[in-house]
């Protein structure tokens, strides 16, 4: 089923024969080159742990089916900066698909338990940017994924913000296109409101993230806008200063998934403030979130080039019923309220939030607009301090009623972290490497 011509023109969901033009982040919207607003309809794509974008033949098979599904963006969690990506990036471009890619690697993750942002991390992050900046269909880079997910994790926030600052400066110094650089958060009710405001506060555009993304699994069919707590997510997103979107969504409990959350995300309740969603995930794995499979599950002990953790990761993608077809039908049926044209959009109307102060319950420990950590080995000024230079009471904001202490990665929705894309395995790997010899750049004292 194809989108009507009018909807295609308005939303950028259609496919073009020509190469894709870059997407721009402006205010709290994404815009196509022709000035129409862009909304993500994406899937998470990590077939193999290290890099799924080096197998051109597999990319061509997968992206052709994604095009049929209605996908216009994918998210990849780990890539090899030394890999050859031209084939997969062209296949992606041919299918009308944009890429969001994480800059961190298994051994450069910014850890809340070992606070530092150093030149080793900076070099590795910038190397990923070097490898992908020239592709017009790169939509954005992430400096982190769910780094802050527990009560003791908020002290990592200044290090994430410093990473965004330094990678934006690197991008601009190298003369690269202004590819947006953002962060992907876990939906932890005691942390997420403060974190999203902190990463965009302070009034210095060179120090804030260019977009904020959320991994949320609170809408579990059957549900609705209020029961799922999406109404509370919307309250915090209203007139947000940068684009905000769902970087993982698609609760599979009890299942099957009917994707009614997409009606809200692309409907009148949220379309004015949210820029779409990325569905978790493309391939079937242990967590049972896959939209496709490459064959039946095999013995987890089986060793083969294309088998990992008991699942074949190469071949002809076969849709998993009914989730795949349900999503295909849902996206084909959605006709959102028309987006705004860039020429008619006033970016000054979006709100720059005050920097949140620390909370008495100990969940948020950053007190206002603290100085960011300097980068070890670089000639950037400033050192980290917890003393606030600008504060604002956060208690005046509404508090979401739905508590999800698991960040959407376990518990009610049944999702469990995978080695391919989720944060827990990444954190373990990063801890091992840091313990082996990465020197701490900064110490944090409360």
mmCIF file of C-alpha atoms in Angstrom, residues 67-270:
data_model
loop_
_atom_site.group_PDB
_atom_site.id
_atom_site.type_symbol
_atom_site.label_atom_id
_atom_site.label_comp_id
_atom_site.label_asym_id
_atom_site.label_seq_id
_atom_site.Cartn_x
_atom_site.Cartn_y
_atom_site.Cartn_z
ATOM 1 C CA UNK A 67 10.873 -0.368 2.276
ATOM 2 C CA UNK A 68 7.825 -2.617 1.917
ATOM 3 C CA UNK A 69 7.158 -2.233 5.650
ATOM 4 C CA UNK A 70 7.271 1.560 5.363
ATOM 5 C CA UNK A 71 10.569 2.210 7.150
ATOM 6 C CA UNK A 72 12.378 5.501 6.527
ATOM 7 C CA UNK A 73 15.086 5.254 9.232
ATOM 8 C CA UNK A 74 17.112 2.669 11.127
ATOM 9 C CA UNK A 75 19.102 2.812 14.314
ATOM 10 C CA UNK A 76 22.410 0.931 14.589
ATOM 11 C CA UNK A 77 24.046 0.580 18.023
ATOM 12 C CA UNK A 78 27.578 -0.512 17.121
ATOM 13 C CA UNK A 79 29.717 -0.133 14.018
ATOM 14 C CA UNK A 80 33.340 -0.731 13.095
ATOM 15 C CA UNK A 81 34.823 2.604 12.041
ATOM 16 C CA UNK A 82 37.389 0.735 9.920
ATOM 17 C CA UNK A 83 34.726 -1.239 8.049
ATOM 18 C CA UNK A 84 33.637 -0.670 4.450
ATOM 19 C CA UNK A 85 30.144 0.789 4.497
ATOM 20 C CA UNK A 86 29.590 2.135 0.980
ATOM 21 C CA UNK A 87 27.529 -0.845 -0.177
ATOM 22 C CA UNK A 88 25.118 -0.858 2.744
ATOM 23 C CA UNK A 89 24.805 2.926 2.811
ATOM 24 C CA UNK A 90 23.902 2.911 -0.897
ATOM 25 C CA UNK A 91 21.382 0.107 -0.363
ATOM 26 C CA UNK A 92 19.919 2.155 2.467
ATOM 27 C CA UNK A 93 19.785 5.257 0.297
ATOM 28 C CA UNK A 94 18.170 3.329 -2.563
ATOM 29 C CA UNK A 95 15.432 2.184 -0.174
ATOM 30 C CA UNK A 96 14.806 5.733 1.087
ATOM 31 C CA UNK A 97 16.197 5.009 4.550
ATOM 32 C CA UNK A 98 18.169 7.300 6.890
ATOM 33 C CA UNK A 99 20.667 6.162 9.541
ATOM 34 C CA UNK A 100 21.020 7.015 13.218
ATOM 35 C CA UNK A 101 24.188 5.493 14.666
ATOM 36 C CA UNK A 102 25.732 5.351 18.140
ATOM 37 C CA UNK A 103 29.261 6.753 18.422
ATOM 38 C CA UNK A 104 30.310 4.739 21.469
ATOM 39 C CA UNK A 105 31.801 1.278 21.211
ATOM 40 C CA UNK A 106 31.911 -1.662 23.616
ATOM 41 C CA UNK A 107 35.013 -0.280 25.310
ATOM 42 C CA UNK A 108 34.299 3.483 25.232
ATOM 43 C CA UNK A 109 30.940 3.661 27.004
ATOM 44 C CA UNK A 110 30.534 6.610 29.405
ATOM 45 C CA UNK A 111 30.087 4.906 32.764
ATOM 46 C CA UNK A 112 28.166 6.286 35.717
ATOM 47 C CA UNK A 113 30.233 4.045 37.996
ATOM 48 C CA UNK A 114 33.574 5.326 36.683
ATOM 49 C CA UNK A 115 33.127 8.946 35.685
ATOM 50 C CA UNK A 116 35.366 10.180 32.918
ATOM 51 C CA UNK A 117 35.337 11.661 29.440
ATOM 52 C CA UNK A 118 38.820 11.371 28.022
ATOM 53 C CA UNK A 119 40.792 11.641 24.809
ATOM 54 C CA UNK A 120 40.631 7.878 24.187
ATOM 55 C CA UNK A 121 36.850 8.006 24.063
ATOM 56 C CA UNK A 122 36.914 11.241 22.078
ATOM 57 C CA UNK A 123 39.223 9.748 19.445
ATOM 58 C CA UNK A 124 37.074 6.628 19.063
ATOM 59 C CA UNK A 125 33.817 8.584 18.845
ATOM 60 C CA UNK A 126 35.255 11.005 16.296
ATOM 61 C CA UNK A 127 36.571 8.076 14.242
ATOM 62 C CA UNK A 128 33.008 6.773 13.840
ATOM 63 C CA UNK A 129 31.943 10.255 12.776
ATOM 64 C CA UNK A 130 34.801 10.357 10.264
ATOM 65 C CA UNK A 131 33.577 7.074 8.785
ATOM 66 C CA UNK A 132 29.967 8.182 8.283
ATOM 67 C CA UNK A 133 29.845 11.981 7.927
ATOM 68 C CA UNK A 134 30.024 11.966 4.117
ATOM 69 C CA UNK A 135 26.773 10.016 3.646
ATOM 70 C CA UNK A 136 23.813 12.311 3.069
ATOM 71 C CA UNK A 137 21.424 9.796 4.596
ATOM 72 C CA UNK A 138 23.058 9.901 8.032
ATOM 73 C CA UNK A 139 20.389 11.561 10.149
ATOM 74 C CA UNK A 140 22.195 11.713 13.481
ATOM 75 C CA UNK A 141 24.710 10.380 15.998
ATOM 76 C CA UNK A 142 24.130 9.251 19.599
ATOM 77 C CA UNK A 143 26.749 9.966 22.292
ATOM 78 C CA UNK A 144 25.150 7.444 24.618
ATOM 79 C CA UNK A 145 22.387 4.933 25.191
ATOM 80 C CA UNK A 146 20.755 4.548 28.615
ATOM 81 C CA UNK A 147 23.950 5.534 30.448
ATOM 82 C CA UNK A 148 21.770 6.933 33.237
ATOM 83 C CA UNK A 149 19.272 4.295 34.364
ATOM 84 C CA UNK A 150 19.645 3.861 38.137
ATOM 85 C CA UNK A 151 19.377 6.068 41.217
ATOM 86 C CA UNK A 152 23.144 6.515 41.488
ATOM 87 C CA UNK A 153 23.694 7.322 37.783
ATOM 88 C CA UNK A 154 22.818 11.016 37.419
ATOM 89 C CA UNK A 155 26.421 12.229 38.067
ATOM 90 C CA UNK A 156 27.241 10.941 34.569
ATOM 91 C CA UNK A 157 25.044 13.630 32.969
ATOM 92 C CA UNK A 158 27.769 16.329 32.736
ATOM 93 C CA UNK A 159 30.085 13.822 31.028
ATOM 94 C CA UNK A 160 27.449 13.019 28.422
ATOM 95 C CA UNK A 161 26.879 16.711 27.844
ATOM 96 C CA UNK A 162 30.636 17.251 27.559
ATOM 97 C CA UNK A 163 30.803 14.481 24.956
ATOM 98 C CA UNK A 164 28.080 16.174 22.909
ATOM 99 C CA UNK A 165 29.894 19.516 23.219
ATOM 100 C CA UNK A 166 33.249 18.128 22.099
ATOM 101 C CA UNK A 167 31.867 16.043 19.227
ATOM 102 C CA UNK A 168 29.880 19.018 17.937
ATOM 103 C CA UNK A 169 33.052 21.109 18.100
ATOM 104 C CA UNK A 170 34.970 18.379 16.247
ATOM 105 C CA UNK A 171 32.259 18.161 13.592
ATOM 106 C CA UNK A 172 32.328 21.909 13.025
ATOM 107 C CA UNK A 173 36.120 22.174 13.106
ATOM 108 C CA UNK A 174 36.400 19.487 10.434
ATOM 109 C CA UNK A 175 33.895 21.300 8.244
ATOM 110 C CA UNK A 176 31.467 18.392 8.252
ATOM 111 C CA UNK A 177 27.771 18.829 7.598
ATOM 112 C CA UNK A 178 25.893 19.783 10.776
ATOM 113 C CA UNK A 179 24.734 16.240 11.464
ATOM 114 C CA UNK A 180 22.674 16.340 14.686
ATOM 115 C CA UNK A 181 24.274 14.822 17.788
ATOM 116 C CA UNK A 182 22.008 13.644 20.574
ATOM 117 C CA UNK A 183 21.383 11.221 23.407
ATOM 118 C CA UNK A 184 19.117 8.211 23.947
ATOM 119 C CA UNK A 185 17.572 7.917 27.428
ATOM 120 C CA UNK A 186 15.940 5.165 29.423
ATOM 121 C CA UNK A 187 12.400 6.024 30.474
ATOM 122 C CA UNK A 188 13.001 6.240 34.227
ATOM 123 C CA UNK A 189 10.362 8.485 35.734
ATOM 124 C CA UNK A 190 12.635 9.754 38.541
ATOM 125 C CA UNK A 191 15.411 10.670 36.064
ATOM 126 C CA UNK A 192 14.093 11.318 32.573
ATOM 127 C CA UNK A 193 12.359 14.703 33.170
ATOM 128 C CA UNK A 194 15.457 16.207 34.765
ATOM 129 C CA UNK A 195 17.844 14.577 32.285
ATOM 130 C CA UNK A 196 16.059 15.820 29.177
ATOM 131 C CA UNK A 197 15.974 19.351 30.588
ATOM 132 C CA UNK A 198 19.596 19.237 31.765
ATOM 133 C CA UNK A 199 20.972 18.132 28.387
ATOM 134 C CA UNK A 200 19.248 21.075 26.675
ATOM 135 C CA UNK A 201 19.612 23.824 29.307
ATOM 136 C CA UNK A 202 22.142 26.586 29.874
ATOM 137 C CA UNK A 203 21.563 28.799 26.860
ATOM 138 C CA UNK A 204 24.763 27.771 25.033
ATOM 139 C CA UNK A 205 23.865 25.986 21.792
ATOM 140 C CA UNK A 206 27.395 24.586 21.481
ATOM 141 C CA UNK A 207 26.998 22.641 24.740
ATOM 142 C CA UNK A 208 23.555 21.085 24.399
ATOM 143 C CA UNK A 209 22.398 18.005 22.523
ATOM 144 C CA UNK A 210 20.820 18.540 19.094
ATOM 145 C CA UNK A 211 18.045 16.033 19.822
ATOM 146 C CA UNK A 212 16.766 13.895 22.670
ATOM 147 C CA UNK A 213 15.511 10.337 22.179
ATOM 148 C CA UNK A 214 13.650 8.018 24.522
ATOM 149 C CA UNK A 215 13.548 4.229 24.932
ATOM 150 C CA UNK A 216 10.057 3.680 26.312
ATOM 151 C CA UNK A 217 7.983 0.505 26.641
ATOM 152 C CA UNK A 218 5.142 1.820 28.769
ATOM 153 C CA UNK A 219 2.468 1.353 26.073
ATOM 154 C CA UNK A 220 1.619 -2.355 26.171
ATOM 155 C CA UNK A 221 -1.375 -3.261 24.006
ATOM 156 C CA UNK A 222 -4.183 -3.101 24.895
ATOM 157 C CA UNK A 223 -3.669 0.395 26.280
ATOM 158 C CA UNK A 224 -4.450 4.037 25.609
ATOM 159 C CA UNK A 225 -2.934 7.519 25.826
ATOM 160 C CA UNK A 226 -3.602 7.901 29.559
ATOM 161 C CA UNK A 227 -3.137 4.324 30.787
ATOM 162 C CA UNK A 228 0.241 4.052 29.051
ATOM 163 C CA UNK A 229 1.438 7.335 30.621
ATOM 164 C CA UNK A 230 2.077 8.756 27.148
ATOM 165 C CA UNK A 231 0.019 11.735 28.273
ATOM 166 C CA UNK A 232 2.698 12.445 30.881
ATOM 167 C CA UNK A 233 5.510 11.994 28.354
ATOM 168 C CA UNK A 234 3.703 14.542 26.197
ATOM 169 C CA UNK A 235 3.499 17.040 29.067
ATOM 170 C CA UNK A 236 7.279 17.029 29.415
ATOM 171 C CA UNK A 237 7.796 17.209 25.634
ATOM 172 C CA UNK A 238 5.524 20.159 24.932
ATOM 173 C CA UNK A 239 7.531 22.913 23.181
ATOM 174 C CA UNK A 240 10.772 21.058 23.914
ATOM 175 C CA UNK A 241 13.790 23.020 22.562
ATOM 176 C CA UNK A 242 15.195 20.244 20.294
ATOM 177 C CA UNK A 243 13.609 17.353 18.361
ATOM 178 C CA UNK A 244 12.377 14.546 20.605
ATOM 179 C CA UNK A 245 11.401 11.069 19.421
ATOM 180 C CA UNK A 246 11.099 7.448 20.544
ATOM 181 C CA UNK A 247 14.398 5.663 19.872
ATOM 182 C CA UNK A 248 13.011 2.314 21.071
ATOM 183 C CA UNK A 249 9.369 1.351 21.518
ATOM 184 C CA UNK A 250 7.072 -1.605 20.951
ATOM 185 C CA UNK A 251 6.165 -3.422 24.175
ATOM 186 C CA UNK A 252 5.449 -7.095 23.411
ATOM 187 C CA UNK A 253 3.469 -7.986 26.547
ATOM 188 C CA UNK A 254 1.061 -9.671 26.365
ATOM 189 C CA UNK A 255 1.296 -9.688 22.547
ATOM 190 C CA UNK A 256 0.746 -9.788 19.708
ATOM 191 C CA UNK A 257 1.616 -6.174 19.104
ATOM 192 C CA UNK A 258 -1.071 -4.122 17.371
ATOM 193 C CA UNK A 259 0.909 -0.850 17.497
ATOM 194 C CA UNK A 260 -1.843 1.424 18.779
ATOM 195 C CA UNK A 261 0.877 3.645 20.286
ATOM 196 C CA UNK A 262 1.704 4.748 16.731
ATOM 197 C CA UNK A 263 -1.749 6.337 16.473
ATOM 198 C CA UNK A 264 -0.869 8.551 19.438
ATOM 199 C CA UNK A 265 2.696 9.359 18.338
ATOM 200 C CA UNK A 266 1.579 10.371 14.844
ATOM 201 C CA UNK A 267 -1.818 11.707 15.948
ATOM 202 C CA UNK A 268 -3.146 14.973 17.291
ATOM 203 C CA UNK A 269 -2.062 14.181 20.864
ATOM 204 C CA UNK A 270 1.702 14.201 20.124
#
